[in-house]
PDB file of C-alpha atoms in Angstrom:
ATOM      1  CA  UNK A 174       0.000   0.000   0.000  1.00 75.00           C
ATOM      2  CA  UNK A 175       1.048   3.681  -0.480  1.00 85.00           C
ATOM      3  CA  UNK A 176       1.292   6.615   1.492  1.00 89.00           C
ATOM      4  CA  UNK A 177      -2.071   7.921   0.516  1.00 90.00           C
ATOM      5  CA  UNK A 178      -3.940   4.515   1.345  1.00 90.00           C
ATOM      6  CA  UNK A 179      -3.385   5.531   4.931  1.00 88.00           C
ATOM      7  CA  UNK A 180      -5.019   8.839   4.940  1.00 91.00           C
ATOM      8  CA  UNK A 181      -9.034   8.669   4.881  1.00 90.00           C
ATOM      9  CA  UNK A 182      -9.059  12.289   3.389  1.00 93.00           C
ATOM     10  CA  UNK A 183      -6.602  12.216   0.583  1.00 94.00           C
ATOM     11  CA  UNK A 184      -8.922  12.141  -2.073  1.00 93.00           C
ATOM     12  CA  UNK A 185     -10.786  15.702  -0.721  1.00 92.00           C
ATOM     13  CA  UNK A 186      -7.580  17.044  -0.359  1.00 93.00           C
ATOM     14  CA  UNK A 187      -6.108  19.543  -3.089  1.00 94.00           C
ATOM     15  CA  UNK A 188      -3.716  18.041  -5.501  1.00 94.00           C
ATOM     16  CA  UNK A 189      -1.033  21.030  -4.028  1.00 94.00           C
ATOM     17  CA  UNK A 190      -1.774  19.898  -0.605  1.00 94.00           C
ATOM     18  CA  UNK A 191      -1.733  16.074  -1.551  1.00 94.00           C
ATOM     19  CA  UNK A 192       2.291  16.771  -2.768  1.00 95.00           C
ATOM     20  CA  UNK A 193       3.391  18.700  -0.294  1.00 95.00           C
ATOM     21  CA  UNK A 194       2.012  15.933   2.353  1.00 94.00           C
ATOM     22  CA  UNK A 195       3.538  13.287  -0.180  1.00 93.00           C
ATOM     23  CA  UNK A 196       7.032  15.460  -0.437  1.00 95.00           C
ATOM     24  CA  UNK A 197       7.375  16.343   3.595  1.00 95.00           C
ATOM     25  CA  UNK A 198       6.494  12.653   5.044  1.00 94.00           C
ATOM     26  CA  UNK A 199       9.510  10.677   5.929  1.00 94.00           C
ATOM     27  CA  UNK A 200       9.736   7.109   5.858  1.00 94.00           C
ATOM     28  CA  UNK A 201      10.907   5.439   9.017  1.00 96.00           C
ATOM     29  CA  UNK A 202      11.317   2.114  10.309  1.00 96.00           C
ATOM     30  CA  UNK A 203      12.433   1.949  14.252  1.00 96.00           C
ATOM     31  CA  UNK A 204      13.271  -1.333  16.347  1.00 97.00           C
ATOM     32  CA  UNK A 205      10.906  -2.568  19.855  1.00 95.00           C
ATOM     33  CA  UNK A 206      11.414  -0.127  22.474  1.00 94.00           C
ATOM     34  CA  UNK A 207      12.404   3.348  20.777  1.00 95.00           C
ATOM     35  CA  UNK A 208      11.496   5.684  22.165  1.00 92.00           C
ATOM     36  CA  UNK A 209       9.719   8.174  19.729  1.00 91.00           C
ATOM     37  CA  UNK A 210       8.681  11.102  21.829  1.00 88.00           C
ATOM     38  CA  UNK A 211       8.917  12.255  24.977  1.00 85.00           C
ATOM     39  CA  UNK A 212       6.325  14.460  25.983  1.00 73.00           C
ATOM     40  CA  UNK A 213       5.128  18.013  25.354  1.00 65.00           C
ATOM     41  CA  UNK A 214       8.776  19.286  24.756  1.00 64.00           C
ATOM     42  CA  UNK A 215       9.230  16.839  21.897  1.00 72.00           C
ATOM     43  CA  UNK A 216       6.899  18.069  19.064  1.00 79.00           C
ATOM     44  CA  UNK A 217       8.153  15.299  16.345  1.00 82.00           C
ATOM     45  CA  UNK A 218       5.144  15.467  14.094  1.00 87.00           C
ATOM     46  CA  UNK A 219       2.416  13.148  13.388  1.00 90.00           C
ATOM     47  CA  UNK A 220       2.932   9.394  13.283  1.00 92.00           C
ATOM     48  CA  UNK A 221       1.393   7.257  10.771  1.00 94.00           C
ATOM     49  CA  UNK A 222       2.211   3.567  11.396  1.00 95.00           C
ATOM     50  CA  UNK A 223       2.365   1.296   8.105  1.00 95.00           C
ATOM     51  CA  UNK A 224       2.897  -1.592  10.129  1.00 95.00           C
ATOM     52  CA  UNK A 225       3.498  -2.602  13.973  1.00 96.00           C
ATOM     53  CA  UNK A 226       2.601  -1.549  17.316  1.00 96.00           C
ATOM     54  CA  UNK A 227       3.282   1.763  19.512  1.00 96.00           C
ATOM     55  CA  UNK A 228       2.429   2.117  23.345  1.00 95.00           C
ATOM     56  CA  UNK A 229       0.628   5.574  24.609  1.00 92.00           C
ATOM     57  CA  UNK A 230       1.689   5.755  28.013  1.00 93.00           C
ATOM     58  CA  UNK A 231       2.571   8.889  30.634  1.00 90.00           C
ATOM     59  CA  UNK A 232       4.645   8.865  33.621  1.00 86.00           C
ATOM     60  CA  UNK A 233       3.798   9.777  37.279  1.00 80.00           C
ATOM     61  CA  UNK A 234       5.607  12.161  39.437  1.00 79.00           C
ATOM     62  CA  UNK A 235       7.140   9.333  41.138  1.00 80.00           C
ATOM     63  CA  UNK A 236       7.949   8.156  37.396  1.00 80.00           C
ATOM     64  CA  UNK A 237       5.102   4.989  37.726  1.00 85.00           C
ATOM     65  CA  UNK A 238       3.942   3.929  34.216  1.00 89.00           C
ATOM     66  CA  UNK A 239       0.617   3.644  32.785  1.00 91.00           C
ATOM     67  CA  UNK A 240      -0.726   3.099  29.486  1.00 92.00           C
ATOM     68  CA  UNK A 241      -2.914   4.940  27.883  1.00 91.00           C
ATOM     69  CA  UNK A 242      -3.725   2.913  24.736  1.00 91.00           C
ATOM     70  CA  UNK A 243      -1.725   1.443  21.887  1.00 93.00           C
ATOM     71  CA  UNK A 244      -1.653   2.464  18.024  1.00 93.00           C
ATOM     72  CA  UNK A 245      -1.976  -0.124  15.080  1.00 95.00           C
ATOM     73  CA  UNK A 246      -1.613  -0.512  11.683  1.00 94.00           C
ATOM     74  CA  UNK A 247      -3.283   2.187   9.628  1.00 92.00           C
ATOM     75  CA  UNK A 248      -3.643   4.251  13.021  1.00 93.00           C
ATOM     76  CA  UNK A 249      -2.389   8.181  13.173  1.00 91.00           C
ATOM     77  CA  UNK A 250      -0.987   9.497  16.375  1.00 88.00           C
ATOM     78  CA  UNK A 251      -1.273  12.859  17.183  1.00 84.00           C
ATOM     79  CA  UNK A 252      -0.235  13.441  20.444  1.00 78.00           C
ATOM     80  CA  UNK A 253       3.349  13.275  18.931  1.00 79.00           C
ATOM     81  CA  UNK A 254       2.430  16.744  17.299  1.00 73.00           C
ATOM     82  CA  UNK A 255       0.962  18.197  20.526  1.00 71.00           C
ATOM     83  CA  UNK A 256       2.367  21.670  19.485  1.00 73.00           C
ATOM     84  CA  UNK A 257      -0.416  22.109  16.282  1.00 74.00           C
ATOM     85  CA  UNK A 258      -3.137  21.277  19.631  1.00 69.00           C
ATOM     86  CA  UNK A 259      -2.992  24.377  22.310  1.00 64.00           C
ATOM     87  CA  UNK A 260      -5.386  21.908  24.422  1.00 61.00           C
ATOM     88  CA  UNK A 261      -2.796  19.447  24.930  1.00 61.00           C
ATOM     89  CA  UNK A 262      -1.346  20.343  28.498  1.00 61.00           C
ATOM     90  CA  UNK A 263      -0.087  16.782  29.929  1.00 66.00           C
ATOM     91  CA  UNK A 264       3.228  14.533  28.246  1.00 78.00           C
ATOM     92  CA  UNK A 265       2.287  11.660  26.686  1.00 86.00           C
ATOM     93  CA  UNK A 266       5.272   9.164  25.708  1.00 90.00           C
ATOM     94  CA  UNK A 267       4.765   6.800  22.471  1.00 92.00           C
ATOM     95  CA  UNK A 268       7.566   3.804  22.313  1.00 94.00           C
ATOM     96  CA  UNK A 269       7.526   0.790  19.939  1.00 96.00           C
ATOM     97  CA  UNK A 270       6.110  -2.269  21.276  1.00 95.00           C
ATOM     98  CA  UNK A 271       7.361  -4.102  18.112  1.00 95.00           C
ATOM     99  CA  UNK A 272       9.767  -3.301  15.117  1.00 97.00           C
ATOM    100  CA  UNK A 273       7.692  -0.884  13.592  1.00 97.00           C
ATOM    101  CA  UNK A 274       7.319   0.840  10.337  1.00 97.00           C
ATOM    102  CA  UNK A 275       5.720   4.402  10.357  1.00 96.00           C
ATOM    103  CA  UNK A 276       5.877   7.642   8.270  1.00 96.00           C
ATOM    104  CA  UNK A 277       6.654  10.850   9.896  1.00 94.00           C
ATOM    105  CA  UNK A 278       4.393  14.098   8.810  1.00 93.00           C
ATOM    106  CA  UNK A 279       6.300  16.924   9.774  1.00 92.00           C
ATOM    107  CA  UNK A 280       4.551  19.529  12.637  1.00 89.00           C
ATOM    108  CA  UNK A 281       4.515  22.615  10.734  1.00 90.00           C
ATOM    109  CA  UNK A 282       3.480  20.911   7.915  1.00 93.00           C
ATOM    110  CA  UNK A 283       0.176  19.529   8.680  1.00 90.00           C
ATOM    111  CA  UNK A 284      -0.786  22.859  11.107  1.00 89.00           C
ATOM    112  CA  UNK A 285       0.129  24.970   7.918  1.00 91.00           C
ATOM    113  CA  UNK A 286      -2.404  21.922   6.421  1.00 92.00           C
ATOM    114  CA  UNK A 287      -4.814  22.748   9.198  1.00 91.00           C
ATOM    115  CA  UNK A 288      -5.263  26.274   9.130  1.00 91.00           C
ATOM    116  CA  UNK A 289      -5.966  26.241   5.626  1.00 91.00           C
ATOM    117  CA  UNK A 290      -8.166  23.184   5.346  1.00 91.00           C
ATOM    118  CA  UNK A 291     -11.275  22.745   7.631  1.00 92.00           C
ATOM    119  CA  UNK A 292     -11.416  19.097   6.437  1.00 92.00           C
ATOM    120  CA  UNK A 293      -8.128  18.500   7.687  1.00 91.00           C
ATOM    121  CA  UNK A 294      -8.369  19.925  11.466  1.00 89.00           C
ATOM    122  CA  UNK A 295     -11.883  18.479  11.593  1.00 92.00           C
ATOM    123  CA  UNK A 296      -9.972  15.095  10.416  1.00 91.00           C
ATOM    124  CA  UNK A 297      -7.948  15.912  13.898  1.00 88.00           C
ATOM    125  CA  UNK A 298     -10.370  16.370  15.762  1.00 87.00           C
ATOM    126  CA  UNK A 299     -12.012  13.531  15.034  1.00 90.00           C
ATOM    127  CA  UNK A 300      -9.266  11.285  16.474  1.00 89.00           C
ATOM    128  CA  UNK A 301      -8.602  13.658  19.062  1.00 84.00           C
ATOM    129  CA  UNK A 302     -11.927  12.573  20.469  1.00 86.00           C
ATOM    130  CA  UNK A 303     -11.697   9.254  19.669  1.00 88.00           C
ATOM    131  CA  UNK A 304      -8.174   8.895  22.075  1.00 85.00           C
ATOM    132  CA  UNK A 305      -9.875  10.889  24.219  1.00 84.00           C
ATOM    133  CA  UNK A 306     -12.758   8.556  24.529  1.00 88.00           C
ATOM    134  CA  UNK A 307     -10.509   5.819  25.013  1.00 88.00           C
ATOM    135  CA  UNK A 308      -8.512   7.830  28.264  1.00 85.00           C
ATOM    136  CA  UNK A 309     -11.657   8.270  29.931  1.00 87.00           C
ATOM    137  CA  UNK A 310     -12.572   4.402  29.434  1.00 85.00           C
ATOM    138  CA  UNK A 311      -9.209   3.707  30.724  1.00 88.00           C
ATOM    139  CA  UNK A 312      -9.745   6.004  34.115  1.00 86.00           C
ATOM    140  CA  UNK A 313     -13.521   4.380  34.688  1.00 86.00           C
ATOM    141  CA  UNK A 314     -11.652   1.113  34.597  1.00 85.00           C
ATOM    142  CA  UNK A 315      -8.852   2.104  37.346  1.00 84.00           C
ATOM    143  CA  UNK A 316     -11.974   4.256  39.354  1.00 84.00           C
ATOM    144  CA  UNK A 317     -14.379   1.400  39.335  1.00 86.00           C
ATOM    145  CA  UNK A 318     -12.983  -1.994  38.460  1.00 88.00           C
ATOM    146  CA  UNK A 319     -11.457  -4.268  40.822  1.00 93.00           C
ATOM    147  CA  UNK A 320      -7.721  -5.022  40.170  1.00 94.00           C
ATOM    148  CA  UNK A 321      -8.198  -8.610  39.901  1.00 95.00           C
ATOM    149  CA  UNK A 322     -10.326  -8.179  36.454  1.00 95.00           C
ATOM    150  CA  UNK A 323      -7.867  -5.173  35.313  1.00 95.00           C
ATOM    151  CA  UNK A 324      -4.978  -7.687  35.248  1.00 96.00           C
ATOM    152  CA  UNK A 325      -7.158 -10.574  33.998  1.00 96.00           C
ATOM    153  CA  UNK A 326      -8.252  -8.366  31.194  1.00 95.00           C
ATOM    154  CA  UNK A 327      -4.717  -7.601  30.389  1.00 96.00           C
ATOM    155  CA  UNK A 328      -3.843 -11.118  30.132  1.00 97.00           C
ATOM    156  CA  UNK A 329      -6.488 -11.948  27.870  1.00 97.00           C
ATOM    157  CA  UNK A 330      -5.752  -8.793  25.267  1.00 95.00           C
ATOM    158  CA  UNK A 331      -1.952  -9.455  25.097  1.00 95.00           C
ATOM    159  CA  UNK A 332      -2.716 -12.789  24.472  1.00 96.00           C
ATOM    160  CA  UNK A 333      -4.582 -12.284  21.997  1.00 95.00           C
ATOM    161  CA  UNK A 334      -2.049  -9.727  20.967  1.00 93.00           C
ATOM    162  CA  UNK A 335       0.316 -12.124  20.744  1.00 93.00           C
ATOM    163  CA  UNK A 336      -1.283 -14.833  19.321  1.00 95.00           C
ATOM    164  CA  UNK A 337      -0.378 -17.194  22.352  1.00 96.00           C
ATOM    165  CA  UNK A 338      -1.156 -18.338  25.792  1.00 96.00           C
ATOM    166  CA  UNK A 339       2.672 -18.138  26.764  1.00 96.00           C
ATOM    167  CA  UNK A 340       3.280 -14.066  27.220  1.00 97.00           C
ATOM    168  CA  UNK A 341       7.214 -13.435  27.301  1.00 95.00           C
ATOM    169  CA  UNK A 342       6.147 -10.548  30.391  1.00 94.00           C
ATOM    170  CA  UNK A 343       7.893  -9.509  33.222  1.00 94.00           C
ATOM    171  CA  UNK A 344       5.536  -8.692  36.496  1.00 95.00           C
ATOM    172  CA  UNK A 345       7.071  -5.086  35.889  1.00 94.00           C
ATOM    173  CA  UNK A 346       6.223  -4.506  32.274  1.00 94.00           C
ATOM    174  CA  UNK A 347       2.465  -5.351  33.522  1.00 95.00           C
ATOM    175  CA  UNK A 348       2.935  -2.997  36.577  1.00 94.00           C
ATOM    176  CA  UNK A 349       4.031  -0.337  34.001  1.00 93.00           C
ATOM    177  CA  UNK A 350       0.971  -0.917  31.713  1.00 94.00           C
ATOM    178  CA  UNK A 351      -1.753  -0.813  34.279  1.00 94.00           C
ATOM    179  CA  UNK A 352      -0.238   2.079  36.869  1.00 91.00           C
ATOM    180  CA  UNK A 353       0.370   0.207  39.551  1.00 92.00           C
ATOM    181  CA  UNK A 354       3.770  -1.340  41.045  1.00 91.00           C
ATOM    182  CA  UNK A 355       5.308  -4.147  40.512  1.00 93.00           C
ATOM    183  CA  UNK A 356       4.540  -5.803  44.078  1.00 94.00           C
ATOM    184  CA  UNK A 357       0.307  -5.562  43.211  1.00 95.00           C
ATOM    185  CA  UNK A 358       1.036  -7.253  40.242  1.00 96.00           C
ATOM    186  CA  UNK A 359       3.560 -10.114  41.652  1.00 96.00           C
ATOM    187  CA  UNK A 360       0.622 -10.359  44.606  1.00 95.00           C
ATOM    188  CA  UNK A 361      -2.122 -10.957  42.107  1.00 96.00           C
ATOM    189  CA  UNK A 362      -0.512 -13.189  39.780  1.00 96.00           C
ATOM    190  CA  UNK A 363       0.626 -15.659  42.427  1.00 96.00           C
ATOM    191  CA  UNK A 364      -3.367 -15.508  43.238  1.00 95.00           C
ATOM    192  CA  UNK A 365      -3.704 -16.193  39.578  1.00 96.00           C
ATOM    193  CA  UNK A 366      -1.550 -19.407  39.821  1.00 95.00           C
ATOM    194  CA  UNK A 367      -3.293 -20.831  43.431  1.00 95.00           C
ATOM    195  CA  UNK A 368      -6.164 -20.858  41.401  1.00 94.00           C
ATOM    196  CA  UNK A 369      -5.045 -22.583  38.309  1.00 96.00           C
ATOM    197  CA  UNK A 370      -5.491 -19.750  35.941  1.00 96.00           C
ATOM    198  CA  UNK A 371      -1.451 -18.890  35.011  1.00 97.00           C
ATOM    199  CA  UNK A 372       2.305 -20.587  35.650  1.00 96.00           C
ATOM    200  CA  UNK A 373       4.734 -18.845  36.445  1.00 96.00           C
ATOM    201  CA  UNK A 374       7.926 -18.690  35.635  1.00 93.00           C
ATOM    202  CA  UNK A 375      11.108 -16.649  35.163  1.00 91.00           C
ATOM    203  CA  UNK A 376      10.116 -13.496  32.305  1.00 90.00           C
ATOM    204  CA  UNK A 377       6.952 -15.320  31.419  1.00 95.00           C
ATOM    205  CA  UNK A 378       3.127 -16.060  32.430  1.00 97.00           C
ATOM    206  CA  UNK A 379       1.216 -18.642  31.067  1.00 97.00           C
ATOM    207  CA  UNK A 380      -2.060 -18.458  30.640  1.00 97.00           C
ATOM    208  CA  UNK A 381      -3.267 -21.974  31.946  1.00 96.00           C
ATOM    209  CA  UNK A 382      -7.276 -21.164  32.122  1.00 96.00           C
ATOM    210  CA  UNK A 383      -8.342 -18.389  29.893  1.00 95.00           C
ATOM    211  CA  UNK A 384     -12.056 -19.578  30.794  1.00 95.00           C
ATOM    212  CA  UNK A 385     -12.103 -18.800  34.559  1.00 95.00           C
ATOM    213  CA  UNK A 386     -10.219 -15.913  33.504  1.00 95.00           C
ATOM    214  CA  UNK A 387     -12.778 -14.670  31.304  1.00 95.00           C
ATOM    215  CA  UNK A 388     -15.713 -15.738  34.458  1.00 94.00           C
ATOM    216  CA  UNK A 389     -13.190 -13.275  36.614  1.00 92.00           C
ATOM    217  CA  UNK A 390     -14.377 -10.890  34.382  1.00 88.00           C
ATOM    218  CA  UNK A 391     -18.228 -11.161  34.027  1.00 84.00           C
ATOM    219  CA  UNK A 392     -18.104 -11.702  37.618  1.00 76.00           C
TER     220      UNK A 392
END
């Protein structure tokens, strides 16, 4: 597929603006765990993945992890061009989960885009609201869920993920994902295995009863 597959507006876009996207995107391709911005200070531009995974996460005072939501293939992420959105006031860090592939629209380009084009800041907006939507799903599930089905729900996605019941996961990696430390998550997952639902071992958690896992959840 080409660059323009990935962009639901290209074909209501000017053929002028259409080239200068074309000419100012940069091809990239970066290996698991880059980091690819770091917050409000780092206005890269916008990220539109070809193919592989990036993690959505901010950090706590105390510098405690959680993630906010991951991007696929054919997914845009703009809170790597926070600078083109005054709203934007907290840092948000996007790192690779997997070797990724991604194209790079510059900042300037796409505000210069936006302040010209109503179809292209509405386009923003639109997933503005959408990753917006999916933060405030995110803090209803730490406000009101228990964390017994938060971590059982993270099991089940990353396997899914993954394509496997055997997740190569430390107990910190799943601390960092769900906000919480490492300790909750070590506490919980030896719970896990008394009941029959994981084994544990050494970097990796095995998910030995997805059913009662899934009961956990409707529970």
């Amino acid at each position: 597929m080409e660059f323009q597959d990935y962009i639901p507006i290209w074909e209501k876009l000017t053929p002028p603006q259409r080239q200068r996207l074309k000419d100012g995107a940069a091809r990239r391709t970066v290996q698991k765990g880059t980091v690819l911005h770091s917050g409000n200070a780092d206005c890269t531009g916008l990220f539109l993945i070809q193919q592989g995974r990036l993690r959505a996460y901010t950090l706590s005072e105390e510098g405690r992890e959680i993630t906010l939501y991951r991007l696929f293939d054919r997914d845009i992420c703009l809170f790597s061009a926070s600078c083109i959105m005054r709203s934007i006031q907290f840092d948000v860090m996007i790192q690779a989960e997997t070797d990724t592939q991604l194209w790079i629209i510059p900042s300037g380009l796409y505000k210069d885009l936006m302040e010209e084009s109503a179809l292209a800041a509405n386009f923003v907006n639109e997933i503005m609201a959408s990753r917006f939507s999916e933060v405030m799903w995110l803090m209803e599930q730490i406000m009101w869920k228990s964390f017994d089905k938060r971590l059982a729900k993270f099991l089940l996605e990353e396997s899914a993920l993954e394509g496997s019941a055997t997740l190569k996961l430390t107990h910190e990696t799943a601390a960092n994902h769900l906000g919480t430390a490492r300790e909750v998550v070590t506490r919980m997952l030896r719970y896990f295995k008394s009941e029959g639902m994981v084994r544990l071992t050494r970097g990796t958690i095995e998910l030995t009863d997805t059913e009662k896992l899934e009961a956990l959840l409707e529970a």
